Tab-separated table of C-alpha atoms in Angstrom:
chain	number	residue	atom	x	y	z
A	1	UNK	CA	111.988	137.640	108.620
A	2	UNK	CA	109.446	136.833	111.856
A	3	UNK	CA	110.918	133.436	111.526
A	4	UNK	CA	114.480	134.467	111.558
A	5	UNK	CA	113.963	137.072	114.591
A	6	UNK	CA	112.018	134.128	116.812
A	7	UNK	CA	114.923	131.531	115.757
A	8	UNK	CA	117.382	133.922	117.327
A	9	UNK	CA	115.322	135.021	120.557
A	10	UNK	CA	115.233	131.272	121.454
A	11	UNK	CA	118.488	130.295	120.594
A	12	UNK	CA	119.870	133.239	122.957
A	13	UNK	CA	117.497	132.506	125.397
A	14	UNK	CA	120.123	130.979	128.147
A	15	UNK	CA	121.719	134.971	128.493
A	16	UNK	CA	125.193	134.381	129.150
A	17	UNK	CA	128.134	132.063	128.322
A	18	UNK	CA	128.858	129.819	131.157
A	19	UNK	CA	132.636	129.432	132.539
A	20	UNK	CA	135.085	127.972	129.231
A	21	UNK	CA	132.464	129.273	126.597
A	22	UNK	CA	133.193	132.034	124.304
A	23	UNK	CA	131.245	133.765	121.486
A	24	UNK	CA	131.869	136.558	119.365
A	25	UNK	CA	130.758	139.942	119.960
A	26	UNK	CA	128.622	141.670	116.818
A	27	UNK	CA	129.402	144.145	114.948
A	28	UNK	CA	132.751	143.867	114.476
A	29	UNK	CA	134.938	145.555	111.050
A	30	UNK	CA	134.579	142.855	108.313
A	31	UNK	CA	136.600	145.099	105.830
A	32	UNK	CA	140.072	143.115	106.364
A	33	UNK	CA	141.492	142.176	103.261
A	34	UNK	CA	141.514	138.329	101.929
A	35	UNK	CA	144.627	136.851	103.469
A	36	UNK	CA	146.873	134.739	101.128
A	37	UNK	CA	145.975	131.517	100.814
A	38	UNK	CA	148.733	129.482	103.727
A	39	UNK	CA	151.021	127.335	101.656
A	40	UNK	CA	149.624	123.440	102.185
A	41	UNK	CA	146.224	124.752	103.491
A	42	UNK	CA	142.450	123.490	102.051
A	43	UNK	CA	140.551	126.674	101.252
A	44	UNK	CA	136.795	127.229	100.801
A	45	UNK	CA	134.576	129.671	100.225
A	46	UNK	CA	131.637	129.527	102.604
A	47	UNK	CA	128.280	131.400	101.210
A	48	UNK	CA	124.998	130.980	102.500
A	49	UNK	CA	121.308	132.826	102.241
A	50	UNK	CA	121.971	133.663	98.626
A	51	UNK	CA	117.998	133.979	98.694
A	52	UNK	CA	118.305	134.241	94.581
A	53	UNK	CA	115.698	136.195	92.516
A	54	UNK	CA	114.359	138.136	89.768
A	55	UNK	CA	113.977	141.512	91.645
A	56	UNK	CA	115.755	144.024	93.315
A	57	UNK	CA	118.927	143.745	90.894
A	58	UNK	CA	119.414	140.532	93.108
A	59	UNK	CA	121.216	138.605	89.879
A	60	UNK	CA	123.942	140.995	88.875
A	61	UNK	CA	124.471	141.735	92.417
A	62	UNK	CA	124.881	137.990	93.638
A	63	UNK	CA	127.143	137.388	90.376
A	64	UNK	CA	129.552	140.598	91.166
A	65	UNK	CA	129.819	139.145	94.245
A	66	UNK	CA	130.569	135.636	93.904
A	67	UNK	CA	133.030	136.487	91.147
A	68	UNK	CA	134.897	138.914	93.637
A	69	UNK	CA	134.665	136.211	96.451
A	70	UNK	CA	136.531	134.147	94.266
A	71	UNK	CA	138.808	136.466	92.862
A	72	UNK	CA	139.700	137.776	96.236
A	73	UNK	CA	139.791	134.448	97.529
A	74	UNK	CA	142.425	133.171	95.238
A	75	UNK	CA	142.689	128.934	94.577
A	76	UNK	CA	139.543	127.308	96.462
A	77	UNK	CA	139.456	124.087	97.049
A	78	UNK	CA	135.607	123.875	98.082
A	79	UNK	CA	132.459	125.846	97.792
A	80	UNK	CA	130.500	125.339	100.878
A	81	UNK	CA	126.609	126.279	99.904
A	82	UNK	CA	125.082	126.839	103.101
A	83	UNK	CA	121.284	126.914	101.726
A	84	UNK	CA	118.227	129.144	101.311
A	85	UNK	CA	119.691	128.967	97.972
A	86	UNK	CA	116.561	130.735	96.396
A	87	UNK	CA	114.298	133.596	97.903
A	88	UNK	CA	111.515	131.321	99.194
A	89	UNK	CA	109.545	128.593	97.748
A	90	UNK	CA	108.308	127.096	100.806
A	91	UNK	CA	105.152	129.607	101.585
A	92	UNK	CA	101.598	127.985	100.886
A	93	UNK	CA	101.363	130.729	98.090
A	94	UNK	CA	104.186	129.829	95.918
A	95	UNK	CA	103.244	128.543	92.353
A	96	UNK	CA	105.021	126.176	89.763
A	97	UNK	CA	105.985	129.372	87.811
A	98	UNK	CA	107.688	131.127	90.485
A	99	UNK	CA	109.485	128.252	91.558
A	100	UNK	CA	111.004	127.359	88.215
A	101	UNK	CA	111.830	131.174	87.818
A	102	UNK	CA	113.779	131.426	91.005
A	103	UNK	CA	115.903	128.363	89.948
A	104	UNK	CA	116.309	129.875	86.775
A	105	UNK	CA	118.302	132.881	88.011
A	106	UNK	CA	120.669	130.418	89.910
A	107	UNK	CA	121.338	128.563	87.154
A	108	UNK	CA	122.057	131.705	85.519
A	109	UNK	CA	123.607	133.949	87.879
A	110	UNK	CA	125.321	131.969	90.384
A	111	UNK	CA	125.557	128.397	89.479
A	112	UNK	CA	127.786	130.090	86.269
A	113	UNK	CA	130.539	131.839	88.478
A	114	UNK	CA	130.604	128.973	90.226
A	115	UNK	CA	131.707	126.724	87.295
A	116	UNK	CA	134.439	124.816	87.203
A	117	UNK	CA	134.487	124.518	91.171
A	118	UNK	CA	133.616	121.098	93.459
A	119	UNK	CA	130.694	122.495	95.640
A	120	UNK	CA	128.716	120.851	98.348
A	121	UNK	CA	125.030	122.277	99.422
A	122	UNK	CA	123.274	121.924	102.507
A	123	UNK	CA	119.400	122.346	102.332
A	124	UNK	CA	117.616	125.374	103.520
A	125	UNK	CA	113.876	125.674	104.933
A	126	UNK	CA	113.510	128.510	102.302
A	127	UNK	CA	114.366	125.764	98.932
A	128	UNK	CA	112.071	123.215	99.450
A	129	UNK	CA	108.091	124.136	97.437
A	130	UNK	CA	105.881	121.697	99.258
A	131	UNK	CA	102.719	123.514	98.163
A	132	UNK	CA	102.059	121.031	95.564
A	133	UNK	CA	100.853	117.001	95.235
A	134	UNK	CA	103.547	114.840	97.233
A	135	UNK	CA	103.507	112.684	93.306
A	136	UNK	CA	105.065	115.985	91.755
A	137	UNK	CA	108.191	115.722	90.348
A	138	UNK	CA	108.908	119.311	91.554
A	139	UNK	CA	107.774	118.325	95.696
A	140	UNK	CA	110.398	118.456	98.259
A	141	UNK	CA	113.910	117.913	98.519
A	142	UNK	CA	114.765	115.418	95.818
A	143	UNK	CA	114.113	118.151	93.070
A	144	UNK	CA	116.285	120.676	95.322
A	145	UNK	CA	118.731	118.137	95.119
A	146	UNK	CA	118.246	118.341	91.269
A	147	UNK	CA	118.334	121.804	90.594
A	148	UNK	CA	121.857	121.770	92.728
A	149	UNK	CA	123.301	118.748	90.845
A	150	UNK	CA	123.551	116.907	94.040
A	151	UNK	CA	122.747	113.224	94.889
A	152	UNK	CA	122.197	113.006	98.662
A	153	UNK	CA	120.832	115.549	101.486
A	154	UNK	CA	123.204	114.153	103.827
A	155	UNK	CA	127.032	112.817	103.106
A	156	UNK	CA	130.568	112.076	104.608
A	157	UNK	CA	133.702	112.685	102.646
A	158	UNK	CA	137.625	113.750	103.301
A	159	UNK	CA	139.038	116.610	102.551
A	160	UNK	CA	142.624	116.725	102.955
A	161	UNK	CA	143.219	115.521	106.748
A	162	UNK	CA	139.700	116.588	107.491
A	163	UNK	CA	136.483	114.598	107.440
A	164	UNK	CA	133.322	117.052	106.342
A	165	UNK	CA	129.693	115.999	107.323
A	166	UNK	CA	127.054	117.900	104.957
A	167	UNK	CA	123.290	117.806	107.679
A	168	UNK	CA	119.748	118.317	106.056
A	169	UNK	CA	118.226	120.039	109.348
A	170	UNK	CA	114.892	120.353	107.782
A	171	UNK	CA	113.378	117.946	109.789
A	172	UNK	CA	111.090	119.371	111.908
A	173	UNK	CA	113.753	119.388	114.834
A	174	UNK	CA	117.072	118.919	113.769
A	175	UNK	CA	117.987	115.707	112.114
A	176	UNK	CA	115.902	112.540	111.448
A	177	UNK	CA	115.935	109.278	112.802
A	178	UNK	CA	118.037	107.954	109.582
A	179	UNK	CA	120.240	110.944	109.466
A	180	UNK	CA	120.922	110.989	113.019
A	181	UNK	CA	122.090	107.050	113.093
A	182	UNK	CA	124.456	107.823	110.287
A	183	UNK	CA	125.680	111.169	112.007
A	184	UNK	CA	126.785	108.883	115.088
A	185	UNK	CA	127.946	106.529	112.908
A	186	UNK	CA	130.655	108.820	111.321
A	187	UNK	CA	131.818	110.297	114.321
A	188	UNK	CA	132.761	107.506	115.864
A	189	UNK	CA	134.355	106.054	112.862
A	190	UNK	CA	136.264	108.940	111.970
A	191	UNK	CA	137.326	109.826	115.454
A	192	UNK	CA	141.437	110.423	114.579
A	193	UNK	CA	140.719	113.128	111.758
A	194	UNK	CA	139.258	116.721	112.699
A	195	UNK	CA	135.458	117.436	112.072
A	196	UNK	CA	133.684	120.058	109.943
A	197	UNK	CA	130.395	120.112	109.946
A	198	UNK	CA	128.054	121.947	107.340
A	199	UNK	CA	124.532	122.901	107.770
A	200	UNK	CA	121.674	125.476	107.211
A	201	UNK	CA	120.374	125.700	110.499
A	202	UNK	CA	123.041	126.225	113.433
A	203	UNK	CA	123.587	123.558	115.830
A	204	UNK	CA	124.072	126.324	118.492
A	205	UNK	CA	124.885	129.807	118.263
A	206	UNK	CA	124.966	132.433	121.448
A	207	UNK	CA	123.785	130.174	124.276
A	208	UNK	CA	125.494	128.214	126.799
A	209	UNK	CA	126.008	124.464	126.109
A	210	UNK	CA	125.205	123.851	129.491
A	211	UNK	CA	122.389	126.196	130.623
A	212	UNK	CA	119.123	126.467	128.933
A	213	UNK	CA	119.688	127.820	126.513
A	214	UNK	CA	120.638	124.086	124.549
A	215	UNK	CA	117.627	121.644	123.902
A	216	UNK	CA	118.047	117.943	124.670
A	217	UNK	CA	118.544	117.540	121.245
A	218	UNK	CA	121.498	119.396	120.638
A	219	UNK	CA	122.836	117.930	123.400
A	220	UNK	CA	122.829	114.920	122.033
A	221	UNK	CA	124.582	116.353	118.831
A	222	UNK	CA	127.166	118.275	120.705
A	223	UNK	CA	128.031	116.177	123.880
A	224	UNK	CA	129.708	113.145	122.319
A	225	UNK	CA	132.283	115.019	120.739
A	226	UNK	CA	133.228	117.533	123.359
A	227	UNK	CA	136.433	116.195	124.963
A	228	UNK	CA	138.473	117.520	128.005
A	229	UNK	CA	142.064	117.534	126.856
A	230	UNK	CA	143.542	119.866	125.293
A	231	UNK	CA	144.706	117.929	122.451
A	232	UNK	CA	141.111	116.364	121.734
A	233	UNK	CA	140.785	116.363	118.185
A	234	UNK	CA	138.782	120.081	116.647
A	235	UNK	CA	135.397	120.162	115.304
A	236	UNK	CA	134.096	122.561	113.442
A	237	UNK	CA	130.226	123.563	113.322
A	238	UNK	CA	129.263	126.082	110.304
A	239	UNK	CA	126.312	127.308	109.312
A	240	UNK	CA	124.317	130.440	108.108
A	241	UNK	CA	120.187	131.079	108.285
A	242	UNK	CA	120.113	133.746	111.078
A	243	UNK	CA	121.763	136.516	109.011
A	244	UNK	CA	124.225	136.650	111.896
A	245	UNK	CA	128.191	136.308	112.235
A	246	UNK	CA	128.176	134.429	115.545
A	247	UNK	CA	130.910	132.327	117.247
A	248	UNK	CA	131.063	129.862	120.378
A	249	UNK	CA	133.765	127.531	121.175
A	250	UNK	CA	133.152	125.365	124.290
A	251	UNK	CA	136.658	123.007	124.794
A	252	UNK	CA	137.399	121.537	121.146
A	253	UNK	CA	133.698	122.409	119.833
A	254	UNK	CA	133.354	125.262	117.852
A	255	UNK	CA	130.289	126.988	116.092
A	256	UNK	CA	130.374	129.171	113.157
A	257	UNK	CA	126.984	130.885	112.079
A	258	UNK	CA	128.353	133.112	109.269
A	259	UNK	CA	126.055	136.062	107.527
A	260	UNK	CA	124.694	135.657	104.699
A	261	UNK	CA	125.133	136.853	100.471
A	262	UNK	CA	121.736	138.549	100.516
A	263	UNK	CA	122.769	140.623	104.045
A	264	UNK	CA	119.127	141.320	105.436
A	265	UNK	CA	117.530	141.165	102.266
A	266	UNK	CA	118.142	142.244	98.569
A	267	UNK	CA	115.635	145.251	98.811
A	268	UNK	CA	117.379	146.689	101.383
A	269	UNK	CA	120.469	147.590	99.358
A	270	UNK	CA	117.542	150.431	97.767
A	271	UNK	CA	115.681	151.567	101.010
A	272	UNK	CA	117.569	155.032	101.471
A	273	UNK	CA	118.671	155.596	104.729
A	274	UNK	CA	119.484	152.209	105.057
A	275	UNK	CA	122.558	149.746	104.973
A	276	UNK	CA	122.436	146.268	103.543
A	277	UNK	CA	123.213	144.280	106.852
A	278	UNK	CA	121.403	142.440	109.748
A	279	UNK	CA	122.218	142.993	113.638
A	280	UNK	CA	126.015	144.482	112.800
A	281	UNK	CA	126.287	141.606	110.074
A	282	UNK	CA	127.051	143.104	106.605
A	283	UNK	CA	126.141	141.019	103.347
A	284	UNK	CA	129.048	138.874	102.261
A	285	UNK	CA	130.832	135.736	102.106
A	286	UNK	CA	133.598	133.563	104.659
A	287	UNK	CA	136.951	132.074	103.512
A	288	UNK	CA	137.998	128.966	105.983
A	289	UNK	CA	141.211	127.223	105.796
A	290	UNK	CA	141.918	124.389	106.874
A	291	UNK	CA	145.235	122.928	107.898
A	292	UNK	CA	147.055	119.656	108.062
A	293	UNK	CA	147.051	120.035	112.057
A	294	UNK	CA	143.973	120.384	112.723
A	295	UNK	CA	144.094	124.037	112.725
A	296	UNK	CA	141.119	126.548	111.344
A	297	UNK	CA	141.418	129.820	110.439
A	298	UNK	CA	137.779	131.993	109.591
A	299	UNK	CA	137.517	134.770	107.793
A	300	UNK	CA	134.461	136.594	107.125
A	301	UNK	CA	134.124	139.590	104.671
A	302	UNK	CA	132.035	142.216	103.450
A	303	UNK	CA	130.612	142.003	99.980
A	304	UNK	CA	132.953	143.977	97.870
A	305	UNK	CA	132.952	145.067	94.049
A	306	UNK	CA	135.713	142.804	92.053
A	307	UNK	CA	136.278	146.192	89.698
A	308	UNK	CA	136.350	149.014	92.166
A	309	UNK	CA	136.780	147.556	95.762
A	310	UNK	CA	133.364	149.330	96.618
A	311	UNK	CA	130.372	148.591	98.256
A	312	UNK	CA	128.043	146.226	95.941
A	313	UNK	CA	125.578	148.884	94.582
């Protein structure tokens, strides 16, 4: 949670959006019903911060959701995954056992409702167990990779008119020398088709692309694809970790830090007094749509009940 709260002090640390930036206030009524899928459009479910485990009735609950994401969602084309998959099995105190038993209940619970669909997963800082010998099988991101049935922590593929880059941010600062020579790569080879671009960790998210607030490093992400005309081909930045529903646009860059499945965190959904959400953001999921034009549509909603309509309980 410390981690979370400093991520977001620095990130807003520029104060506010310089002339032709935008973001989205918080706290805004997420209770808007599912719109019908647009005829000819690429749909897909975005969730993120599932933050799977054992306790706190965290299995039914994810499953009730997921199934009423996609029943409420209608025909999805893609699952995005946007990481922290499992509660945490990065800390210096996580064992073998409790590893292998958070990856149990996502086999179990989510990876189930999800059957059937074509998902893509970006890595979060909470799935990788490192407290172990860099020999085990179980070290790092290759076995994350594993448990998601996924071959690389990085890729490029098309998706209708759209070309989607999937980043592994994990890198102590963004991407990694290898990563990053491939991520210029793409964009410059796929320069006619519109961007969207998956990751944990967001790119940026409630700063000002040209203050402060944006490291050099992000500036190198960003910059080459911001364009000045006004038909300058969109690109699309999602992500999750903070909790937050956030949006920027700055010309045809856009940045979509959606809240998460777990909403603050699982236990919260028993503290009395309490609701399940973090800085205005409720617990739920995001339907995007993408269109032949270039177009994108975002819609984020609050976790619902698939039987009832009610607040998960």
């Amino acid at each position: 949670m410390n981690n979370r709260r400093n991520f977001l002090k620095s990130i807003l640390a520029g104060g506010a959006a310089s002339s032709g930036l935008a973001t989205a206030a918080f706290g805004r009524n997420f209770d808007q019903p599912v719109p019908k899928k647009p005829e000819g459009a690429t749909r897909i479910l975005h969730i993120t911060d599932l933050h799977i485990r054992p306790e706190h009735k965290a299995p039914e609950r994810c499953k009730r959701l997921l199934q009423s994401a996609l029943k409420q969602a209608g025909h999805v084309d893609m699952v995005f995954n946007g990481g922290d998959s499992i509660y945490a099995a990065d800390y210096k105190n996580i064992k073998r056992e409790r590893v292998l038993e958070q990856w149990k209940v996502w086999d179990d619970y989510v990876a189930a409702p999800l059957k059937g669909h074509k998902m893509v997963s970006a890595l979060g800082n909470h799935d990788m167990w490192w407290a172990t010998e860099k020999t085990d099988k179980m070290y790092g991101k290759p076995y994350v990779l594993q448990r998601l049935k996924q071959k690389d922590r990085y890729m490029g593929f098309d998706l209708g008119k759209w070309r989607v880059l999937v980043l592994d941010c994990n890198n102590g600062g963004l991407l990694d020398k290898e990563q990053e020579a491939w991520y210029f790569k793409e964009i410059k080879e796929h320069k006619d088709k519109p961007l969207v671009i998956l990751s944990h960790q967001p790119i940026m998210m409630g700063g000002s692309l040209l203050g402060k607030g944006m490291s050099e490093r992000q500036k190198e992400l960003v910059n080459p694809l911001v364009e000045a005309k006004v038909e300058a081909r969109p690109v699309h930045f999602v992500s999750g970790h903070i909790h937050v529903r956030d949006e920027l646009a700055y010309k045809n860059v856009h940045f979509h830090c959606n809240g998460s499945v777990s909403g603050y965190w699982w236990e919260y959904m028993d503290s009395p007094g309490k609701d399940n959400s973090y800085e205005g953001t409720p617990m739920g999921y995001t339907i995007i749509d993408l269109h032949d034009d270039g177009s994108y549509h975002s819609h984020y909603h609050n976790a619902t009940d698939a039987k009832d309509g009610k607040l998960l309980g």
